[in-house]
Amino acid sequence: MDMELRLFKLEQENRAIKAKLKRQKMANDLALEQQKMANDLAIFKLELALKRQQTEHEIRMVKMELEHQKFQARLVFEKLTIENQKLSIENQRLTTKTQKLTLEIQKLTLENDQLRMEKEANKSEKGFNYFFGGSSSSQNVPSSSYGTHSTNSFNLSSNFSSLGGWCDAEEQTMASPQ
């Protein structure tokens, strides 16, 4: 139950990071579009200055403004790229954790199934022992009587002589001489 809760929380974190990545991409696109518009405006001002034949000083100022805006755009782009990389790494880390937890849950499920099958097998064996007094190896057949018609010391009627079940029969079988 605890593993499933952890897996659920990791999946929620994973979805949150994906949503954050999507929002970040939208913010990146918006910032780049704004920077493009600012660049277009600077180019327009430069062209306007050239058309009006303004002085060299005014043209240099517009060029400097354009360079500054290009530099700012580059900084914004690099910052957003680094942020996207960090979020991508975090997303990969959570995905790996989720996969590990999923594998652990599968392992525990297999172990649980194996234990359940062993428990059912033990119940079946106990039922066999109750009605037949144990496995064939506990029937105390003397090795000297192999191949002859000597009577086995195991008494089937002793299994039903009391309400104690197979334990009483086992004790009688063990106590009887061979």
PDB file of N, CA and C in Angstrom, residues 30-110:
ATOM      1  N   LEU A  30       6.808  33.072 -25.740  1.00  0.00           N
ATOM      2  CA  LEU A  30       6.348  34.447 -25.588  1.00  0.00           C
ATOM      3  C   LEU A  30       7.530  35.409 -25.484  1.00  0.00           C
ATOM      4  N   ALA A  31       8.527  35.034 -24.674  1.00  0.00           N
ATOM      5  CA  ALA A  31       9.709  35.901 -24.504  1.00  0.00           C
ATOM      6  C   ALA A  31      10.450  36.065 -25.827  1.00  0.00           C
ATOM      7  N   LEU A  32      10.570  34.978 -26.584  1.00  0.00           N
ATOM      8  CA  LEU A  32      11.250  35.065 -27.879  1.00  0.00           C
ATOM      9  C   LEU A  32      10.453  35.918 -28.870  1.00  0.00           C
ATOM     10  N   GLU A  33       9.122  35.788 -28.816  1.00  0.00           N
ATOM     11  CA  GLU A  33       8.287  36.602 -29.707  1.00  0.00           C
ATOM     12  C   GLU A  33       8.407  38.086 -29.360  1.00  0.00           C
ATOM     13  N   GLN A  34       8.429  38.377 -28.044  1.00  0.00           N
ATOM     14  CA  GLN A  34       8.595  39.777 -27.619  1.00  0.00           C
ATOM     15  C   GLN A  34       9.959  40.317 -28.050  1.00  0.00           C
ATOM     16  N   GLN A  35      10.975  39.469 -27.926  1.00  0.00           N
ATOM     17  CA  GLN A  35      12.308  39.907 -28.322  1.00  0.00           C
ATOM     18  C   GLN A  35      12.373  40.143 -29.822  1.00  0.00           C
ATOM     19  N   LYS A  36      11.689  39.285 -30.576  1.00  0.00           N
ATOM     20  CA  LYS A  36      11.653  39.462 -32.035  1.00  0.00           C
ATOM     21  C   LYS A  36      10.973  40.778 -32.395  1.00  0.00           C
ATOM     22  N   MET A  37       9.880  41.051 -31.681  1.00  0.00           N
ATOM     23  CA  MET A  37       9.180  42.316 -31.946  1.00  0.00           C
ATOM     24  C   MET A  37      10.078  43.507 -31.605  1.00  0.00           C
ATOM     25  N   ALA A  38      10.808  43.408 -30.499  1.00  0.00           N
ATOM     26  CA  ALA A  38      11.728  44.490 -30.127  1.00  0.00           C
ATOM     27  C   ALA A  38      12.824  44.634 -31.173  1.00  0.00           C
ATOM     28  N   ASN A  39      13.319  43.515 -31.681  1.00  0.00           N
ATOM     29  CA  ASN A  39      14.337  43.564 -32.739  1.00  0.00           C
ATOM     30  C   ASN A  39      13.777  44.198 -34.000  1.00  0.00           C
ATOM     31  N   ASP A  40      12.565  43.818 -34.358  1.00  0.00           N
ATOM     32  CA  ASP A  40      11.928  44.402 -35.545  1.00  0.00           C
ATOM     33  C   ASP A  40      11.749  45.910 -35.381  1.00  0.00           C
ATOM     34  N   LEU A  41      11.381  46.306 -34.155  1.00  0.00           N
ATOM     35  CA  LEU A  41      11.224  47.738 -33.897  1.00  0.00           C
ATOM     36  C   LEU A  41      12.564  48.470 -34.011  1.00  0.00           C
ATOM     37  N   ALA A  42      13.612  47.851 -33.483  1.00  0.00           N
ATOM     38  CA  ALA A  42      14.935  48.472 -33.575  1.00  0.00           C
ATOM     39  C   ALA A  42      15.381  48.580 -35.028  1.00  0.00           C
ATOM     40  N   ILE A  43      15.120  47.527 -35.808  1.00  0.00           N
ATOM     41  CA  ILE A  43      15.471  47.565 -37.235  1.00  0.00           C
ATOM     42  C   ILE A  43      14.668  48.653 -37.934  1.00  0.00           C
ATOM     43  N   PHE A  44      13.382  48.742 -37.582  1.00  0.00           N
ATOM     44  CA  PHE A  44      12.543  49.786 -38.187  1.00  0.00           C
ATOM     45  C   PHE A  44      13.093  51.168 -37.865  1.00  0.00           C
ATOM     46  N   LYS A  45      13.512  51.370 -36.608  1.00  0.00           N
ATOM     47  CA  LYS A  45      14.089  52.663 -36.213  1.00  0.00           C
ATOM     48  C   LYS A  45      15.374  52.937 -36.979  1.00  0.00           C
ATOM     49  N   LEU A  46      16.161  51.873 -37.156  1.00  0.00           N
ATOM     50  CA  LEU A  46      17.413  52.042 -37.909  1.00  0.00           C
ATOM     51  C   LEU A  46      17.115  52.430 -39.351  1.00  0.00           C
ATOM     52  N   GLU A  47      16.177  51.717 -39.947  1.00  0.00           N
ATOM     53  CA  GLU A  47      15.811  52.051 -41.334  1.00  0.00           C
ATOM     54  C   GLU A  47      15.225  53.456 -41.420  1.00  0.00           C
ATOM     55  N   LEU A  48      14.426  53.821 -40.444  1.00  0.00           N
ATOM     56  CA  LEU A  48      13.837  55.160 -40.416  1.00  0.00           C
ATOM     57  C   LEU A  48      14.918  56.220 -40.278  1.00  0.00           C
ATOM     58  N   ALA A  49      15.893  55.935 -39.429  1.00  0.00           N
ATOM     59  CA  ALA A  49      16.994  56.885 -39.244  1.00  0.00           C
ATOM     60  C   ALA A  49      17.788  57.041 -40.528  1.00  0.00           C
ATOM     61  N   LEU A  50      17.985  55.907 -41.209  1.00  0.00           N
ATOM     62  CA  LEU A  50      18.723  55.997 -42.476  1.00  0.00           C
ATOM     63  C   LEU A  50      17.918  56.762 -43.527  1.00  0.00           C
ATOM     64  N   LYS A  51      16.618  56.494 -43.544  1.00  0.00           N
ATOM     65  CA  LYS A  51      15.788  57.177 -44.531  1.00  0.00           C
ATOM     66  C   LYS A  51      15.771  58.683 -44.291  1.00  0.00           C
ATOM     67  N   ARG A  52      15.733  59.069 -43.072  1.00  0.00           N
ATOM     68  CA  ARG A  52      15.683  60.501 -42.744  1.00  0.00           C
ATOM     69  C   ARG A  52      17.070  61.117 -42.784  1.00  0.00           C
ATOM     70  N   GLN A  53      18.010  60.288 -43.033  1.00  0.00           N
ATOM     71  CA  GLN A  53      19.394  60.738 -43.120  1.00  0.00           C
ATOM     72  C   GLN A  53      19.815  61.491 -41.863  1.00  0.00           C
ATOM     73  N   GLN A  54      19.553  60.832 -40.735  1.00  0.00           N
ATOM     74  CA  GLN A  54      19.961  61.442 -39.478  1.00  0.00           C
ATOM     75  C   GLN A  54      21.475  61.362 -39.367  1.00  0.00           C
ATOM     76  N   THR A  55      21.940  61.926 -38.348  1.00  0.00           N
ATOM     77  CA  THR A  55      23.385  61.995 -38.162  1.00  0.00           C
ATOM     78  C   THR A  55      23.949  60.613 -37.835  1.00  0.00           C
ATOM     79  N   GLU A  56      25.235  60.455 -37.969  1.00  0.00           N
ATOM     80  CA  GLU A  56      25.929  59.200 -37.664  1.00  0.00           C
ATOM     81  C   GLU A  56      25.723  58.811 -36.194  1.00  0.00           C
ATOM     82  N   HIS A  57      25.630  59.797 -35.360  1.00  0.00           N
ATOM     83  CA  HIS A  57      25.451  59.524 -33.933  1.00  0.00           C
ATOM     84  C   HIS A  57      24.121  58.816 -33.662  1.00  0.00           C
ATOM     85  N   GLU A  58      23.059  59.272 -34.266  1.00  0.00           N
ATOM     86  CA  GLU A  58      21.746  58.660 -34.085  1.00  0.00           C
ATOM     87  C   GLU A  58      21.734  57.233 -34.616  1.00  0.00           C
ATOM     88  N   ILE A  59      22.394  57.018 -35.741  1.00  0.00           N
ATOM     89  CA  ILE A  59      22.458  55.665 -36.314  1.00  0.00           C
ATOM     90  C   ILE A  59      23.224  54.728 -35.367  1.00  0.00           C
ATOM     91  N   ARG A  60      24.348  55.224 -34.823  1.00  0.00           N
ATOM     92  CA  ARG A  60      25.121  54.405 -33.873  1.00  0.00           C
ATOM     93  C   ARG A  60      24.286  54.063 -32.644  1.00  0.00           C
ATOM     94  N   MET A  61      23.498  54.982 -32.167  1.00  0.00           N
ATOM     95  CA  MET A  61      22.651  54.730 -30.988  1.00  0.00           C
ATOM     96  C   MET A  61      21.618  53.634 -31.272  1.00  0.00           C
ATOM     97  N   VAL A  62      21.021  53.705 -32.447  1.00  0.00           N
ATOM     98  CA  VAL A  62      20.039  52.683 -32.809  1.00  0.00           C
ATOM     99  C   VAL A  62      20.719  51.314 -32.946  1.00  0.00           C
ATOM    100  N   LYS A  63      21.912  51.294 -33.544  1.00  0.00           N
ATOM    101  CA  LYS A  63      22.660  50.038 -33.685  1.00  0.00           C
ATOM    102  C   LYS A  63      23.019  49.474 -32.303  1.00  0.00           C
ATOM    103  N   MET A  64      23.454  50.353 -31.408  1.00  0.00           N
ATOM    104  CA  MET A  64      23.790  49.912 -30.058  1.00  0.00           C
ATOM    105  C   MET A  64      22.553  49.332 -29.348  1.00  0.00           C
ATOM    106  N   GLU A  65      21.432  49.986 -29.552  1.00  0.00           N
ATOM    107  CA  GLU A  65      20.186  49.487 -28.953  1.00  0.00           C
ATOM    108  C   GLU A  65      19.846  48.106 -29.519  1.00  0.00           C
ATOM    109  N   LEU A  66      20.031  47.943 -30.824  1.00  0.00           N
ATOM    110  CA  LEU A  66      19.769  46.649 -31.454  1.00  0.00           C
ATOM    111  C   LEU A  66      20.710  45.577 -30.904  1.00  0.00           C
ATOM    112  N   GLU A  67      21.972  45.893 -30.763  1.00  0.00           N
ATOM    113  CA  GLU A  67      22.945  44.937 -30.207  1.00  0.00           C
ATOM    114  C   GLU A  67      22.592  44.581 -28.761  1.00  0.00           C
ATOM    115  N   HIS A  68      22.187  45.606 -28.019  1.00  0.00           N
ATOM    116  CA  HIS A  68      21.800  45.354 -26.633  1.00  0.00           C
ATOM    117  C   HIS A  68      20.600  44.410 -26.571  1.00  0.00           C
ATOM    118  N   GLN A  69      19.626  44.634 -27.438  1.00  0.00           N
ATOM    119  CA  GLN A  69      18.444  43.774 -27.457  1.00  0.00           C
ATOM    120  C   GLN A  69      18.795  42.349 -27.904  1.00  0.00           C
ATOM    121  N   LYS A  70      19.727  42.227 -28.834  1.00  0.00           N
ATOM    122  CA  LYS A  70      20.181  40.899 -29.247  1.00  0.00           C
ATOM    123  C   LYS A  70      20.849  40.184 -28.072  1.00  0.00           C
ATOM    124  N   PHE A  71      21.679  40.923 -27.344  1.00  0.00           N
ATOM    125  CA  PHE A  71      22.362  40.353 -26.178  1.00  0.00           C
ATOM    126  C   PHE A  71      21.342  39.913 -25.126  1.00  0.00           C
ATOM    127  N   GLN A  72      20.340  40.764 -24.884  1.00  0.00           N
ATOM    128  CA  GLN A  72      19.296  40.420 -23.916  1.00  0.00           C
ATOM    129  C   GLN A  72      18.528  39.179 -24.367  1.00  0.00           C
ATOM    130  N   ALA A  73      18.226  39.115 -25.644  1.00  0.00           N
ATOM    131  CA  ALA A  73      17.511  37.948 -26.174  1.00  0.00           C
ATOM    132  C   ALA A  73      18.344  36.682 -25.986  1.00  0.00           C
ATOM    133  N   ARG A  74      19.659  36.786 -26.233  1.00  0.00           N
ATOM    134  CA  ARG A  74      20.544  35.649 -26.051  1.00  0.00           C
ATOM    135  C   ARG A  74      20.562  35.202 -24.583  1.00  0.00           C
ATOM    136  N   LEU A  75      20.629  36.171 -23.661  1.00  0.00           N
ATOM    137  CA  LEU A  75      20.618  35.841 -22.237  1.00  0.00           C
ATOM    138  C   LEU A  75      19.309  35.144 -21.832  1.00  0.00           C
ATOM    139  N   VAL A  76      18.200  35.714 -22.301  1.00  0.00           N
ATOM    140  CA  VAL A  76      16.898  35.117 -21.976  1.00  0.00           C
ATOM    141  C   VAL A  76      16.819  33.697 -22.530  1.00  0.00           C
ATOM    142  N   PHE A  77      17.261  33.527 -23.763  1.00  0.00           N
ATOM    143  CA  PHE A  77      17.213  32.205 -24.386  1.00  0.00           C
ATOM    144  C   PHE A  77      18.075  31.199 -23.617  1.00  0.00           C
ATOM    145  N   GLU A  78      19.283  31.587 -23.237  1.00  0.00           N
ATOM    146  CA  GLU A  78      20.177  30.689 -22.500  1.00  0.00           C
ATOM    147  C   GLU A  78      19.605  30.355 -21.113  1.00  0.00           C
ATOM    148  N   LYS A  79      19.052  31.352 -20.447  1.00  0.00           N
ATOM    149  CA  LYS A  79      18.450  31.110 -19.128  1.00  0.00           C
ATOM    150  C   LYS A  79      17.294  30.128 -19.236  1.00  0.00           C
ATOM    151  N   LEU A  80      16.440  30.329 -20.240  1.00  0.00           N
ATOM    152  CA  LEU A  80      15.302  29.432 -20.419  1.00  0.00           C
ATOM    153  C   LEU A  80      15.752  28.030 -20.836  1.00  0.00           C
ATOM    154  N   THR A  81      16.809  27.932 -21.617  1.00  0.00           N
ATOM    155  CA  THR A  81      17.347  26.622 -22.009  1.00  0.00           C
ATOM    156  C   THR A  81      17.859  25.870 -20.789  1.00  0.00           C
ATOM    157  N   ILE A  82      18.571  26.560 -19.907  1.00  0.00           N
ATOM    158  CA  ILE A  82      19.096  25.935 -18.683  1.00  0.00           C
ATOM    159  C   ILE A  82      17.933  25.479 -17.799  1.00  0.00           C
ATOM    160  N   GLU A  83      16.925  26.308 -17.659  1.00  0.00           N
ATOM    161  CA  GLU A  83      15.759  25.942 -16.843  1.00  0.00           C
ATOM    162  C   GLU A  83      15.049  24.713 -17.425  1.00  0.00           C
ATOM    163  N   ASN A  84      14.915  24.679 -18.742  1.00  0.00           N
ATOM    164  CA  ASN A  84      14.300  23.514 -19.395  1.00  0.00           C
ATOM    165  C   ASN A  84      15.125  22.252 -19.165  1.00  0.00           C
ATOM    166  N   GLN A  85      16.447  22.374 -19.222  1.00  0.00           N
ATOM    167  CA  GLN A  85      17.314  21.216 -18.985  1.00  0.00           C
ATOM    168  C   GLN A  85      17.167  20.717 -17.554  1.00  0.00           C
ATOM    169  N   LYS A  86      17.098  21.639 -16.590  1.00  0.00           N
ATOM    170  CA  LYS A  86      16.917  21.236 -15.185  1.00  0.00           C
ATOM    171  C   LYS A  86      15.597  20.483 -15.010  1.00  0.00           C
ATOM    172  N   LEU A  87      14.534  21.023 -15.593  1.00  0.00           N
ATOM    173  CA  LEU A  87      13.229  20.372 -15.471  1.00  0.00           C
ATOM    174  C   LEU A  87      13.210  19.022 -16.172  1.00  0.00           C
ATOM    175  N   SER A  88      13.907  18.927 -17.289  1.00  0.00           N
ATOM    176  CA  SER A  88      13.986  17.657 -18.008  1.00  0.00           C
ATOM    177  C   SER A  88      14.735  16.614 -17.185  1.00  0.00           C
ATOM    178  N   ILE A  89      15.820  17.015 -16.534  1.00  0.00           N
ATOM    179  CA  ILE A  89      16.589  16.098 -15.676  1.00  0.00           C
ATOM    180  C   ILE A  89      15.726  15.641 -14.505  1.00  0.00           C
ATOM    181  N   GLU A  90      14.996  16.557 -13.893  1.00  0.00           N
ATOM    182  CA  GLU A  90      14.112  16.207 -12.779  1.00  0.00           C
ATOM    183  C   GLU A  90      13.021  15.239 -13.248  1.00  0.00           C
ATOM    184  N   ASN A  91      12.510  15.492 -14.430  1.00  0.00           N
ATOM    185  CA  ASN A  91      11.495  14.603 -14.996  1.00  0.00           C
ATOM    186  C   ASN A  91      12.064  13.200 -15.209  1.00  0.00           C
ATOM    187  N   GLN A  92      13.299  13.105 -15.728  1.00  0.00           N
ATOM    188  CA  GLN A  92      13.944  11.808 -15.930  1.00  0.00           C
ATOM    189  C   GLN A  92      14.173  11.109 -14.591  1.00  0.00           C
ATOM    190  N   ARG A  93      14.573  11.873 -13.568  1.00  0.00           N
ATOM    191  CA  ARG A  93      14.815  11.295 -12.244  1.00  0.00           C
ATOM    192  C   ARG A  93      13.519  10.700 -11.688  1.00  0.00           C
ATOM    193  N   LEU A  94      12.436  11.449 -11.813  1.00  0.00           N
ATOM    194  CA  LEU A  94      11.150  10.952 -11.307  1.00  0.00           C
ATOM    195  C   LEU A  94      10.654   9.752 -12.117  1.00  0.00           C
ATOM    196  N   THR A  95      10.894   9.777 -13.410  1.00  0.00           N
ATOM    197  CA  THR A  95      10.510   8.646 -14.245  1.00  0.00           C
ATOM    198  C   THR A  95      11.280   7.400 -13.830  1.00  0.00           C
ATOM    199  N   THR A  96      12.577   7.558 -13.561  1.00  0.00           N
ATOM    200  CA  THR A  96      13.399   6.433 -13.106  1.00  0.00           C
ATOM    201  C   THR A  96      12.900   5.916 -11.767  1.00  0.00           C
ATOM    202  N   LYS A  97      12.580   6.831 -10.843  1.00  0.00           N
ATOM    203  CA  LYS A  97      12.043   6.420  -9.538  1.00  0.00           C
ATOM    204  C   LYS A  97      10.739   5.654  -9.719  1.00  0.00           C
ATOM    205  N   THR A  98       9.880   6.164 -10.599  1.00  0.00           N
ATOM    206  CA  THR A  98       8.599   5.519 -10.857  1.00  0.00           C
ATOM    207  C   THR A  98       8.816   4.107 -11.409  1.00  0.00           C
ATOM    208  N   GLN A  99       9.775   3.963 -12.334  1.00  0.00           N
ATOM    209  CA  GLN A  99      10.062   2.650 -12.901  1.00  0.00           C
ATOM    210  C   GLN A  99      10.597   1.699 -11.834  1.00  0.00           C
ATOM    211  N   LYS A 100      11.482   2.200 -10.954  1.00  0.00           N
ATOM    212  CA  LYS A 100      12.018   1.359  -9.884  1.00  0.00           C
ATOM    213  C   LYS A 100      10.902   0.903  -8.952  1.00  0.00           C
ATOM    214  N   LEU A 101      10.008   1.829  -8.590  1.00  0.00           N
ATOM    215  CA  LEU A 101       8.904   1.474  -7.705  1.00  0.00           C
ATOM    216  C   LEU A 101       7.959   0.482  -8.379  1.00  0.00           C
ATOM    217  N   THR A 102       7.736   0.656  -9.663  1.00  0.00           N
ATOM    218  CA  THR A 102       6.881  -0.271 -10.399  1.00  0.00           C
ATOM    219  C   THR A 102       7.493  -1.668 -10.394  1.00  0.00           C
ATOM    220  N   LEU A 103       8.806  -1.744 -10.619  1.00  0.00           N
ATOM    221  CA  LEU A 103       9.494  -3.039 -10.579  1.00  0.00           C
ATOM    222  C   LEU A 103       9.433  -3.652  -9.181  1.00  0.00           C
ATOM    223  N   GLU A 104       9.588  -2.815  -8.165  1.00  0.00           N
ATOM    224  CA  GLU A 104       9.530  -3.314  -6.794  1.00  0.00           C
ATOM    225  C   GLU A 104       8.132  -3.846  -6.470  1.00  0.00           C
ATOM    226  N   ILE A 105       7.110  -3.139  -6.926  1.00  0.00           N
ATOM    227  CA  ILE A 105       5.730  -3.591  -6.713  1.00  0.00           C
ATOM    228  C   ILE A 105       5.502  -4.923  -7.425  1.00  0.00           C
ATOM    229  N   GLN A 106       6.017  -5.052  -8.655  1.00  0.00           N
ATOM    230  CA  GLN A 106       5.869  -6.312  -9.381  1.00  0.00           C
ATOM    231  C   GLN A 106       6.578  -7.443  -8.645  1.00  0.00           C
ATOM    232  N   LYS A 107       7.771  -7.160  -8.119  1.00  0.00           N
ATOM    233  CA  LYS A 107       8.528  -8.172  -7.376  1.00  0.00           C
ATOM    234  C   LYS A 107       7.746  -8.601  -6.138  1.00  0.00           C
ATOM    235  N   LEU A 108       7.215  -7.616  -5.385  1.00  0.00           N
ATOM    236  CA  LEU A 108       6.457  -7.936  -4.184  1.00  0.00           C
ATOM    237  C   LEU A 108       5.179  -8.704  -4.516  1.00  0.00           C
ATOM    238  N   THR A 109       4.566  -8.361  -5.630  1.00  0.00           N
ATOM    239  CA  THR A 109       3.365  -9.078  -6.062  1.00  0.00           C
ATOM    240  C   THR A 109       3.705 -10.532  -6.381  1.00  0.00           C
ATOM    241  N   LEU A 110       4.829 -10.739  -7.080  1.00  0.00           N
ATOM    242  CA  LEU A 110       5.246 -12.109  -7.386  1.00  0.00           C
ATOM    243  C   LEU A 110       5.559 -12.878  -6.109  1.00  0.00           C
TER     244      LEU A 110
END
